[in-house]
PDB file of C-alpha atoms in Angstrom:
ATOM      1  CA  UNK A   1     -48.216  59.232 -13.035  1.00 45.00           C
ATOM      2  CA  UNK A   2     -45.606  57.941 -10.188  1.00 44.00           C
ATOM      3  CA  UNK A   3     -45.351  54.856 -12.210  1.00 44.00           C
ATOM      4  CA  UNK A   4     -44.247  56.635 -14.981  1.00 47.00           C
ATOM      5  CA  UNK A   5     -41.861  58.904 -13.316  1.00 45.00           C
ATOM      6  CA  UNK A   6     -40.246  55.667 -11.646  1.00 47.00           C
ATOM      7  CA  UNK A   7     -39.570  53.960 -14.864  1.00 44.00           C
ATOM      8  CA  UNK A   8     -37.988  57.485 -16.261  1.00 48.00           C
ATOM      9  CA  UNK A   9     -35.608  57.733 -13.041  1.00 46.00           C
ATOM     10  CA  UNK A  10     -34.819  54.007 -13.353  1.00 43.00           C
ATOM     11  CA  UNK A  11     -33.717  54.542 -17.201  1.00 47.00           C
ATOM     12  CA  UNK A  12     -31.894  58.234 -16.130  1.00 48.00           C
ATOM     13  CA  UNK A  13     -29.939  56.303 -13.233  1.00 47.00           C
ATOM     14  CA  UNK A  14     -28.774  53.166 -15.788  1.00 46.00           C
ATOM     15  CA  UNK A  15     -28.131  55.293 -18.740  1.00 44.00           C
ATOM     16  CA  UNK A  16     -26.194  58.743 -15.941  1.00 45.00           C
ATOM     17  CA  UNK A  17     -23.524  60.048 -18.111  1.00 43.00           C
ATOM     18  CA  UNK A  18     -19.917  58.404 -17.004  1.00 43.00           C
ATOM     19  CA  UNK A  19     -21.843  55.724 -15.062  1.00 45.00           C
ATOM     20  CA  UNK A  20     -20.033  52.548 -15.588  1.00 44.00           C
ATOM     21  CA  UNK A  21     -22.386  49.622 -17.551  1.00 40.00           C
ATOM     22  CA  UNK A  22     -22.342  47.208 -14.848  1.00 38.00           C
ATOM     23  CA  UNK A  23     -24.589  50.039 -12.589  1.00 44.00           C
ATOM     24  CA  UNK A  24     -27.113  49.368 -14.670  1.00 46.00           C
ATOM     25  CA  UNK A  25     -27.769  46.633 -12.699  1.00 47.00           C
ATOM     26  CA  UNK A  26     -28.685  48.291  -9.815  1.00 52.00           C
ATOM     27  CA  UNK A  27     -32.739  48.238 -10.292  1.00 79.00           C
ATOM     28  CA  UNK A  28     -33.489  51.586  -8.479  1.00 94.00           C
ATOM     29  CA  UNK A  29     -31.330  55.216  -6.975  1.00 97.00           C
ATOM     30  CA  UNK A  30     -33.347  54.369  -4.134  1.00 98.00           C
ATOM     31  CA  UNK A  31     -31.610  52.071  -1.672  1.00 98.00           C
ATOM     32  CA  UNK A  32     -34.907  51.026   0.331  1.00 97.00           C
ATOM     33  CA  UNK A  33     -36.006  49.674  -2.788  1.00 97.00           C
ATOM     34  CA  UNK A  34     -32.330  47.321  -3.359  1.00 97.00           C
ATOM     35  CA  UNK A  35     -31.450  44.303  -1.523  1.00 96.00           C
ATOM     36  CA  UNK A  36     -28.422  43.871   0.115  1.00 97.00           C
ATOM     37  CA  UNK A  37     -26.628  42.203  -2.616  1.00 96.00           C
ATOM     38  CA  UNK A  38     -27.862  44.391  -5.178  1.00 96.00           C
ATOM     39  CA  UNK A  39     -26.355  47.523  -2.858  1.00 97.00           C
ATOM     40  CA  UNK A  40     -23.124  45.605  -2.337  1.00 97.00           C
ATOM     41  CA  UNK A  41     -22.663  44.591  -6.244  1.00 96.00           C
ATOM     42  CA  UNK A  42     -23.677  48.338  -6.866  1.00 96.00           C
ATOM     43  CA  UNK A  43     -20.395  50.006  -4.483  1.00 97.00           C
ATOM     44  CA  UNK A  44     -18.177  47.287  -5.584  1.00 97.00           C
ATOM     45  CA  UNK A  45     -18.873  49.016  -9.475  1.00 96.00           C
ATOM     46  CA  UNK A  46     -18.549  52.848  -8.253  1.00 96.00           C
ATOM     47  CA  UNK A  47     -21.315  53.820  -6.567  1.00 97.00           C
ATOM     48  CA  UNK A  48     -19.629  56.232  -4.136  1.00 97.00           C
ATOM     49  CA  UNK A  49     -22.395  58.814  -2.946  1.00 98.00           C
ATOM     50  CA  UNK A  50     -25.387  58.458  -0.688  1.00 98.00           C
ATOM     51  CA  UNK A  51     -28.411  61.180  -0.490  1.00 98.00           C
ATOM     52  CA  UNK A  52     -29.855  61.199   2.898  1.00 98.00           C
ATOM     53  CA  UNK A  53     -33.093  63.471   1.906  1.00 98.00           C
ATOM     54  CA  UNK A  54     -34.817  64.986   4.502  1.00 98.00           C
ATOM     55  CA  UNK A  55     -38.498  66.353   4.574  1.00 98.00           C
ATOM     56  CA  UNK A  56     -41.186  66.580   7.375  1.00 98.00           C
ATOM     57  CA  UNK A  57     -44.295  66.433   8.443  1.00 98.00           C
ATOM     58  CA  UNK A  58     -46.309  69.315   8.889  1.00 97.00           C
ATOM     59  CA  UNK A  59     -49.272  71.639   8.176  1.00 97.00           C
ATOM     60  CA  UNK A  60     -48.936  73.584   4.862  1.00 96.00           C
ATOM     61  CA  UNK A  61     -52.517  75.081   4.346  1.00 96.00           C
ATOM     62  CA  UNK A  62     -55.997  73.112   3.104  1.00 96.00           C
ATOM     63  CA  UNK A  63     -54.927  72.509  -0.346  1.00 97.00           C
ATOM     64  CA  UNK A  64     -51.393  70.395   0.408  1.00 98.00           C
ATOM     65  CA  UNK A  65     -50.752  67.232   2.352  1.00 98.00           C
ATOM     66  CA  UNK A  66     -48.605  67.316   5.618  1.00 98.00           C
ATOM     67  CA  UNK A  67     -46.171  65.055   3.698  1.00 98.00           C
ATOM     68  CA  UNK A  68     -45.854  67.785   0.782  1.00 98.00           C
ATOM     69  CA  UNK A  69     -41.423  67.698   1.794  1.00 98.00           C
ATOM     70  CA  UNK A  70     -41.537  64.237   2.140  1.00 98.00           C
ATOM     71  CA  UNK A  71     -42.559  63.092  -0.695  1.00 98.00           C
ATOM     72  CA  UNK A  72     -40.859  66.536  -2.654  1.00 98.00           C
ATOM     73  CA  UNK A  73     -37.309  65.620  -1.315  1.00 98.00           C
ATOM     74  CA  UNK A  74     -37.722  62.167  -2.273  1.00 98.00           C
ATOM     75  CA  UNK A  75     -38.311  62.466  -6.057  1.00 98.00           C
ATOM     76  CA  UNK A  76     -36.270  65.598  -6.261  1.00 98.00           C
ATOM     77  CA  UNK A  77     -33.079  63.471  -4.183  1.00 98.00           C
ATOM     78  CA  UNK A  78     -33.754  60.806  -7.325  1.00 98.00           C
ATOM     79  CA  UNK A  79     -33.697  63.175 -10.158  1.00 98.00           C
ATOM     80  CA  UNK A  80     -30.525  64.382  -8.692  1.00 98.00           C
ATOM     81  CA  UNK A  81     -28.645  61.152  -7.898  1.00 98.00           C
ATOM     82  CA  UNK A  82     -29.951  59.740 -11.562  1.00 97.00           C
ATOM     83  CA  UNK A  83     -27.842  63.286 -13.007  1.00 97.00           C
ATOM     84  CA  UNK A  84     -24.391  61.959 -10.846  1.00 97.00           C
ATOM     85  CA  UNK A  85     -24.845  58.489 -11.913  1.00 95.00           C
ATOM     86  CA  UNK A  86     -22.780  56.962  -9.205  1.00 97.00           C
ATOM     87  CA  UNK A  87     -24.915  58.035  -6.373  1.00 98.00           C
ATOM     88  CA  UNK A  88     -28.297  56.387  -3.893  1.00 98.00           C
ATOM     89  CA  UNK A  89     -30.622  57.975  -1.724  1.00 98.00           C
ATOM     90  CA  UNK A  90     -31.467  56.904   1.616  1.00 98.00           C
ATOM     91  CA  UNK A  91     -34.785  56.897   3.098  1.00 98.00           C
ATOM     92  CA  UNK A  92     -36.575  60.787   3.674  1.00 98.00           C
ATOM     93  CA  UNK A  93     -35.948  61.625   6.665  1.00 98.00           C
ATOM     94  CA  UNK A  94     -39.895  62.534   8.179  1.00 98.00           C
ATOM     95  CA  UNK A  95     -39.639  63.523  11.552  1.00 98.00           C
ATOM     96  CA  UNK A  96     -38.100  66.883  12.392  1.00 98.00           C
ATOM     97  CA  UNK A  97     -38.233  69.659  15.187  1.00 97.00           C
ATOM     98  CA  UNK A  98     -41.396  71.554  13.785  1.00 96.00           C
ATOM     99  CA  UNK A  99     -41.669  73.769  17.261  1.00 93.00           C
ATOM    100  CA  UNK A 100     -42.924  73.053  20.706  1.00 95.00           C
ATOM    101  CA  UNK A 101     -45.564  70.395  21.131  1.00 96.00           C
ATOM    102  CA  UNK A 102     -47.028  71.205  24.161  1.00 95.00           C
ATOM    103  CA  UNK A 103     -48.171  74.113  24.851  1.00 95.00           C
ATOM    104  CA  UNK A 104     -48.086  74.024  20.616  1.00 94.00           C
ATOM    105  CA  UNK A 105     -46.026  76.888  18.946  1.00 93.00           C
ATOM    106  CA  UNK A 106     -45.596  77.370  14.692  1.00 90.00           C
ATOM    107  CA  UNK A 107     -46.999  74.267  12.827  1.00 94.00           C
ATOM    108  CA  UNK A 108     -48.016  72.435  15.735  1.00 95.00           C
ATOM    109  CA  UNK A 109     -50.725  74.685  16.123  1.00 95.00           C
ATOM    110  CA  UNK A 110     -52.346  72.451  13.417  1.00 96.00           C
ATOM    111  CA  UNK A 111     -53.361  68.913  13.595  1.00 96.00           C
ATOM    112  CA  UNK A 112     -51.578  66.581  11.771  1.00 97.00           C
ATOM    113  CA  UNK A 113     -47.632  68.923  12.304  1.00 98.00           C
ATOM    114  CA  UNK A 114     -44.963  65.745  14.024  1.00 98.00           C
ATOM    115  CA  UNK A 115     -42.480  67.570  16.065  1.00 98.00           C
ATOM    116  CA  UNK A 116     -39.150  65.824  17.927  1.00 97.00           C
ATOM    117  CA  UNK A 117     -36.736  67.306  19.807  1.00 97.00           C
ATOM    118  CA  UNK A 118     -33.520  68.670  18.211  1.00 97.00           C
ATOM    119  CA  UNK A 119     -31.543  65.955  19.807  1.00 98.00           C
ATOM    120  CA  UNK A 120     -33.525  63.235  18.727  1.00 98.00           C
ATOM    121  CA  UNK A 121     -33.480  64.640  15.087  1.00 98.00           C
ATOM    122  CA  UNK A 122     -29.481  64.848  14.955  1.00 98.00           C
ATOM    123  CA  UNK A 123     -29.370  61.645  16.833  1.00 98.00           C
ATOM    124  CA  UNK A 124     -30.840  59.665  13.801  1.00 98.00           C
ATOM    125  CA  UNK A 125     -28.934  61.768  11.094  1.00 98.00           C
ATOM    126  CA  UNK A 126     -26.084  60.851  12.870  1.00 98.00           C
ATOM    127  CA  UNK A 127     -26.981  56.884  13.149  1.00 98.00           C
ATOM    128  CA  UNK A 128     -28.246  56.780   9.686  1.00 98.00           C
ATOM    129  CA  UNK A 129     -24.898  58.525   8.435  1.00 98.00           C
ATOM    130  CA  UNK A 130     -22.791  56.031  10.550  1.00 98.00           C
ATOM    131  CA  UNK A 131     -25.051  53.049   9.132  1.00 98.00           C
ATOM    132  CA  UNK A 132     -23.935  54.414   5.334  1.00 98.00           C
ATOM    133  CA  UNK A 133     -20.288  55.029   6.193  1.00 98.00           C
ATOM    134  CA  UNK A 134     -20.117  51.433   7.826  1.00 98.00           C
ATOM    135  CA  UNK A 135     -21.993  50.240   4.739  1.00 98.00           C
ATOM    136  CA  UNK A 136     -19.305  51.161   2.061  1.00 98.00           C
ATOM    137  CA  UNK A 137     -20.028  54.875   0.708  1.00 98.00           C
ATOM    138  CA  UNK A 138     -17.303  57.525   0.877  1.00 98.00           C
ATOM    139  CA  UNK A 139     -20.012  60.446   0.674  1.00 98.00           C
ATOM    140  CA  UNK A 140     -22.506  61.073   2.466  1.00 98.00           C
ATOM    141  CA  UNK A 141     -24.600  64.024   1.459  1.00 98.00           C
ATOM    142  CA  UNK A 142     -27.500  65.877   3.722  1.00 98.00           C
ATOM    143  CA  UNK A 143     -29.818  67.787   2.270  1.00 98.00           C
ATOM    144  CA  UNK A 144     -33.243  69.577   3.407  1.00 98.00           C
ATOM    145  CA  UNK A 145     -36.819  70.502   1.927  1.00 98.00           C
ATOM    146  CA  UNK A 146     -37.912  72.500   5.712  1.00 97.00           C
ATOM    147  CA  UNK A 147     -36.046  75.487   6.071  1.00 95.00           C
ATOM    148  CA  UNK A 148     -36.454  75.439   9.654  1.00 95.00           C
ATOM    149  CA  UNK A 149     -33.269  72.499  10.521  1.00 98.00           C
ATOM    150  CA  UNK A 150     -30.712  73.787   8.184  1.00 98.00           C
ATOM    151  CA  UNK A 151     -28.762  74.860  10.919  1.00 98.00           C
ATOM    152  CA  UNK A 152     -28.505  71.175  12.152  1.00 98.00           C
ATOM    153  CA  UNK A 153     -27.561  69.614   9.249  1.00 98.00           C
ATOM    154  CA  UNK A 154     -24.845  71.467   8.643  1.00 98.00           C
ATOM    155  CA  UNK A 155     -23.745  71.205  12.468  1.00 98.00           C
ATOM    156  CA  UNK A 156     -24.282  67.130  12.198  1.00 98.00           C
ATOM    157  CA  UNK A 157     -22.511  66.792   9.226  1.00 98.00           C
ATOM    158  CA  UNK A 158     -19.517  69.179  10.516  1.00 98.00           C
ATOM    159  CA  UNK A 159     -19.649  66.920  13.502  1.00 98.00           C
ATOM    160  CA  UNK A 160     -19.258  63.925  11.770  1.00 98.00           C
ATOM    161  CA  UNK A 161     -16.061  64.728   9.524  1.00 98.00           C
ATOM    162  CA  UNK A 162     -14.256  65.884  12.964  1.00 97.00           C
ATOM    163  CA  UNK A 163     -15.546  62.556  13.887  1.00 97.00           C
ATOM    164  CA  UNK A 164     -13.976  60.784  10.581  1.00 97.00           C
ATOM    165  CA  UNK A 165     -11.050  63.030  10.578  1.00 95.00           C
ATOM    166  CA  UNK A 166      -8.984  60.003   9.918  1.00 95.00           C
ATOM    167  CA  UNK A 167     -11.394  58.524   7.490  1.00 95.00           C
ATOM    168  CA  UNK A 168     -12.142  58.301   3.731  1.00 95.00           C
ATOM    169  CA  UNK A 169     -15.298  58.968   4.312  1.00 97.00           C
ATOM    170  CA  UNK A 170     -16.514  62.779   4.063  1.00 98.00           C
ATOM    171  CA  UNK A 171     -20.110  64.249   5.091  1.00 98.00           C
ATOM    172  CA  UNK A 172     -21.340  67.469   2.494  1.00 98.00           C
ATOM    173  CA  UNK A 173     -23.864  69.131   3.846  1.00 98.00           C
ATOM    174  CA  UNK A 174     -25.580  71.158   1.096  1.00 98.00           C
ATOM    175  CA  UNK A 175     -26.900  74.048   1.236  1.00 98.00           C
ATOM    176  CA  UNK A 176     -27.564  75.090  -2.324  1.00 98.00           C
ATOM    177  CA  UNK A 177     -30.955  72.768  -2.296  1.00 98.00           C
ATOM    178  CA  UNK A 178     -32.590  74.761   0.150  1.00 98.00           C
ATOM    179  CA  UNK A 179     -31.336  78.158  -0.975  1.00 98.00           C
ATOM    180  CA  UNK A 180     -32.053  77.222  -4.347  1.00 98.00           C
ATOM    181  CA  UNK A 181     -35.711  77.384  -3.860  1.00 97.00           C
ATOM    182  CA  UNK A 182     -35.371  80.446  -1.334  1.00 97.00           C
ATOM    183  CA  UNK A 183     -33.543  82.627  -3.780  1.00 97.00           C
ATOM    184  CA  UNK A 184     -33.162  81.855  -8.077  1.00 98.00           C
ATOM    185  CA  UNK A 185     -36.697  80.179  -7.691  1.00 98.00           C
ATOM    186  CA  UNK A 186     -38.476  83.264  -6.749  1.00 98.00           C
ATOM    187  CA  UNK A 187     -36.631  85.281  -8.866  1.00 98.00           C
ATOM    188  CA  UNK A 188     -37.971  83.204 -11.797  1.00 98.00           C
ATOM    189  CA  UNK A 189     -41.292  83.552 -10.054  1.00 98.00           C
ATOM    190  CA  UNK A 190     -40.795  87.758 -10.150  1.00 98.00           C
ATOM    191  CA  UNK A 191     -40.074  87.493 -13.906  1.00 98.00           C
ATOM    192  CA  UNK A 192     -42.948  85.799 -14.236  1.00 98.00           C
ATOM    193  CA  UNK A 193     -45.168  88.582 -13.369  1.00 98.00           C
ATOM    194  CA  UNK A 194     -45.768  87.212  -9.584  1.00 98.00           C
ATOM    195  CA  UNK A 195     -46.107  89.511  -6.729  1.00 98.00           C
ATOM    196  CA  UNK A 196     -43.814  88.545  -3.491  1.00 97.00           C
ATOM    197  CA  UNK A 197     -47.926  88.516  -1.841  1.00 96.00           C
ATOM    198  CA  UNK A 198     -48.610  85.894  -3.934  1.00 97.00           C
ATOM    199  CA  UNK A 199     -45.407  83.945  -3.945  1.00 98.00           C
ATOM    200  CA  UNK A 200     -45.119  83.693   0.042  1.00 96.00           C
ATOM    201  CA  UNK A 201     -42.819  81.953   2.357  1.00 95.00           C
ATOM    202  CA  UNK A 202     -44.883  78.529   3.332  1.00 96.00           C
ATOM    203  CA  UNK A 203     -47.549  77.148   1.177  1.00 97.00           C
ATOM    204  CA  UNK A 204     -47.992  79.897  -1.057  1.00 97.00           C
ATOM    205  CA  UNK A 205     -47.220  79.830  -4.811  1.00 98.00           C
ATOM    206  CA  UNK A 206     -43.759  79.097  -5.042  1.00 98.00           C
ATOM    207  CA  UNK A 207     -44.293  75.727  -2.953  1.00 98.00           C
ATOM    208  CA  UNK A 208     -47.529  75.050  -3.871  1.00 98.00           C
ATOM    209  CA  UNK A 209     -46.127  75.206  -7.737  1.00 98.00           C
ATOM    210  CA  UNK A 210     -43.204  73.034  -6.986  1.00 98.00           C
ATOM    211  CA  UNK A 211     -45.319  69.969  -5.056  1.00 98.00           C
ATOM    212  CA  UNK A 212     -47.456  70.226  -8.540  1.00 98.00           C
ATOM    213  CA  UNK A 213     -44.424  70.024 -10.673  1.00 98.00           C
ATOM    214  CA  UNK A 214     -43.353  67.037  -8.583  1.00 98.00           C
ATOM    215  CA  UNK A 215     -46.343  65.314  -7.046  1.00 97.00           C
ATOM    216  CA  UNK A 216     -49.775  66.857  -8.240  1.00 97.00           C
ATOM    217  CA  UNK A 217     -51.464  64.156  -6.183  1.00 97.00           C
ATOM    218  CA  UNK A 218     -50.288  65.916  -2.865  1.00 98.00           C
ATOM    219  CA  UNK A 219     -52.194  69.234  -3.879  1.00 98.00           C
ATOM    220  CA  UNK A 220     -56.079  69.602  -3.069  1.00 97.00           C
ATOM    221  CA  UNK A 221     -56.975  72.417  -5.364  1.00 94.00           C
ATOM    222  CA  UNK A 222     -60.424  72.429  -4.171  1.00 93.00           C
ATOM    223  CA  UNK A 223     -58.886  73.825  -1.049  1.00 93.00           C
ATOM    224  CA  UNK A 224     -56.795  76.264  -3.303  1.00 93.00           C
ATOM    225  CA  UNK A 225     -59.473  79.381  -2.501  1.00 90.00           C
ATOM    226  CA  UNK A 226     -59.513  78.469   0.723  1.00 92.00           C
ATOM    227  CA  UNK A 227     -55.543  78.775   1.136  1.00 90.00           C
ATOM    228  CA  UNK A 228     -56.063  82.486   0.460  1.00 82.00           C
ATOM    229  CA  UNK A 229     -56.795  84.726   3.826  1.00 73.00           C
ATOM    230  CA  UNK A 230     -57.336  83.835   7.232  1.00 77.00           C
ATOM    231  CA  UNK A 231     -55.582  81.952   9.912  1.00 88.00           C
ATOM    232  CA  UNK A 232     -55.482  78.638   7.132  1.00 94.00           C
ATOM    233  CA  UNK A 233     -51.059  77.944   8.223  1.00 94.00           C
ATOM    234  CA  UNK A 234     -50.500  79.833   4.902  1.00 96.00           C
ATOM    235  CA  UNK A 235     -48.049  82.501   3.942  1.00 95.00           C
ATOM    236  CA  UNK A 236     -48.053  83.512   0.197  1.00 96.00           C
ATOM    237  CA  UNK A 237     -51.801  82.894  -2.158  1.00 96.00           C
ATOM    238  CA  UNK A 238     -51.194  79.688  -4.103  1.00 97.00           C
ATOM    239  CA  UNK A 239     -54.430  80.306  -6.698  1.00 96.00           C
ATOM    240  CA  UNK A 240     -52.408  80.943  -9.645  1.00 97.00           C
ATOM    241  CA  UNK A 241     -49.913  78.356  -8.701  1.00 97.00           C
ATOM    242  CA  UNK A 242     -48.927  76.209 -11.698  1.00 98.00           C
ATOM    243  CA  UNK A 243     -46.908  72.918 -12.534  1.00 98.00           C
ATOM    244  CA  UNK A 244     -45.198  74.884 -15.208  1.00 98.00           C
ATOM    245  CA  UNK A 245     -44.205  77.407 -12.538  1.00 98.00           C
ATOM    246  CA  UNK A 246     -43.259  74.849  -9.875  1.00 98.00           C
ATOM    247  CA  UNK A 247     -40.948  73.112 -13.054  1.00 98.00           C
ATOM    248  CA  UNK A 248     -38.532  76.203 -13.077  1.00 98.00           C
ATOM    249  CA  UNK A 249     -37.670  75.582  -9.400  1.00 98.00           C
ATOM    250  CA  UNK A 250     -37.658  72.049 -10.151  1.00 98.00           C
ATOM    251  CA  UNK A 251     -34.602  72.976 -12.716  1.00 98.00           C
ATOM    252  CA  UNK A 252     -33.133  75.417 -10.855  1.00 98.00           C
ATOM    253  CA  UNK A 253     -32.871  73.186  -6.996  1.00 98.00           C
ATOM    254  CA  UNK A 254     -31.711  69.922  -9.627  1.00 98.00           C
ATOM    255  CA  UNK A 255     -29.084  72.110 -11.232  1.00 98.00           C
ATOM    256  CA  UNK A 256     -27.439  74.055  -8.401  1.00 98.00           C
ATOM    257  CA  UNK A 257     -27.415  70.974  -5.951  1.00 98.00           C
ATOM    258  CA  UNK A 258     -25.825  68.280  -8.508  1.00 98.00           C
ATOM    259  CA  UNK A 259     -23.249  71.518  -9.335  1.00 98.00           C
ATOM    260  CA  UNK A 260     -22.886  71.989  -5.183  1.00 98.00           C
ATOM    261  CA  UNK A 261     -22.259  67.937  -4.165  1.00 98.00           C
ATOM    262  CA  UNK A 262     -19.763  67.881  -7.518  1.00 98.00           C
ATOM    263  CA  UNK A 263     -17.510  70.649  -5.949  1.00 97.00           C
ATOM    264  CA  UNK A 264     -17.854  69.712  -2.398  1.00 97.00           C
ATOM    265  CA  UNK A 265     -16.708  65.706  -3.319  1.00 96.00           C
ATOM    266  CA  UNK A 266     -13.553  67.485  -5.038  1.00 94.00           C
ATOM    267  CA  UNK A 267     -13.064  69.801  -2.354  1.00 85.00           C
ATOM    268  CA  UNK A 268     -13.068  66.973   0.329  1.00 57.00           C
ATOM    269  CA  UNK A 269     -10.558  64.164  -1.171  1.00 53.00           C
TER     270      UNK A 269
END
C-alpha cells in the first residue's frame, strides 16, 4: 500500500503541471529521501518552496497509533507539494508541547503522549527554517496536523520574516490546513448524515476517517468499539468511520492549502 502511494507521488511530483522537465530528476518531494546534489540540481531548476510538516506524538484512543499526525502530515505535505510542482517537504516535525509532563495534564495522561516545552518546539522550527533559508529556498511554509501549536507557528514564522526583513526569503505560515479539517471537513461529514457525537474533536470519526484515507495501517479497528465511552483519550465515536469519509477531508485540506501557499507566495514577493 505505501509502496504504491510512493511511486504515485513520485510520478505526480515529475509530471506537477508547469514543473519544468529537468525536476523530474529530482527522485522524491521528500528532501530526507534526496542527496545533497540531487537537492542542489533540484533549486538550481526552480524548486522554490519547502513544506516543513509538523505532526506529534500523542494518545488518540485504542484504535490509532500515537504517530496518527505524523505520519498524516507527511503524506498529506507530499500530495500537496506534488500539486505545486516546484516545492519539497522537510522532515515531520514529531515532538510538540502536548501539556505538562509532570504532574501529567491533557494527553500526557496516557502512556506513550511526548511533550517539550514551547521554547524548545519554536527553537527547532526556527533552526530547521534557518537551515532551509541558508540552503537555497525562498519559501518556507509551516503547516500543522495538532491543533494545539497553531498559535506558535504562526508566531515563529511572523518572527522569522521580521528577522529576514531584508531578505528574499519569506516564511507562510498556513492556516487553511488545519482549519480545513476543523471546518469544510465536518461539514461534509454533517451532509453525510453524521451526528457532531459521532464526529468529535480528537479521535473520533472525522480523524479516525482521515488516518484511514491516508494510512489504514495506523488504525486498530479491533479497538474501534472500544474507542466508544469511557475515559479511552477519545472525543467523537469513530465506529462508522470510513476511508471514503476520511477521502473528502483528504480533498478538501489538499485543495484549500495548495490554494492558501499559492496566494500567500504572491502576496509576499
Amino acid at each position: 500500500m505505501r509502496a504504491a502511494f510512493g511511486l504515485m507521488v513520485f510520478l505526480a511530483f515529475c509530471l506537477g503541471a508547469g514543473a519544468p522537465a529537468a525536476r523530474a530528476a529530482t527522485r522524491s518531494p521528500y528532501l530526507e529521501e534526496l542527496t545533497w546534489t540531487e537537492l542542489r540540481d533540484a533549486l538550481a531548476h526552480g524548486t522554490t518552496t519547502v513544506i516543513v510538516p509538523v505532526g506529534g506524538t500523542e494518545q488518540s484512543g485504542p484504535h490509532l497509533a500515537l504517530g496518527k499526525h505524523n505520519a498524516r502530515v507527511k503524506v498529506l505535505a507530499g500530495r500537496i507539494a506534488a500539486i505545486l510542482g516546484d516545492t519539497l517537504v522537510a522532515p515531520v516535525v514529531a515532538y510538540v508541547p502536548e501539556g505538562n509532563i509532570s504532574p501529567p495534564t491533557g494527553h500526557m495522561r496516557f502512556p506513550g503522549t511526548i511533550s517539550v516545552p514551547v521554547a524548545a518546539f519554536e527553537a527547532v522550527l526556527e533552526g530547521a527554517a534557518e537551515s532551509l533559508k541558508q540552503a537555497g529556498f525562498t519559501h518556507i511554509v509551516l503547516i500543522g496536523d495538532h491543533g494545539g501549536y497553531q498559535t506558535q507557528l504562526k508566531k515563529v514564522a511572523d518572527r522569522l520574516n521580521h528577522l529576514w526583513a531584508m531578505s528574499r526569503t519569506r516564511a507562510h505560515f498556513i492556516a487553511a490546513y488545519y482549519d480545513a479539517a476543523q471546518t469544510a471537513y465536518v461539514r461534509a461529514l454533517r451532509a453525510k448524515g453524521l451526528s457532531d457525537a459521532e464526529i468529535g474533536t480528537h479521535a473520533g470519526a472525522a480523524d479516525t476517517s482521515l488516518e484511514l484515507a491516508v494510512d489504514p495501517a495506523m488504525v486498530r479497528r479491533d479497538g474501534l468499539a472500544a474507542a466508544h465511552g469511557g475515559n479511552v483519550g477519545v472525543s467523537g465515536d469513530p465506529r462508522r468511520a470510513s476511508a471514503e469519509l476520511g477521502q473528502l477531508g483528504v480533498d478538501l485540506i489538499i485543495d484549500e492549502t495548495v490554494a492558501a501557499i499559492r496566494k500567500a507566495r504572491l502576496e509576499k514577493q
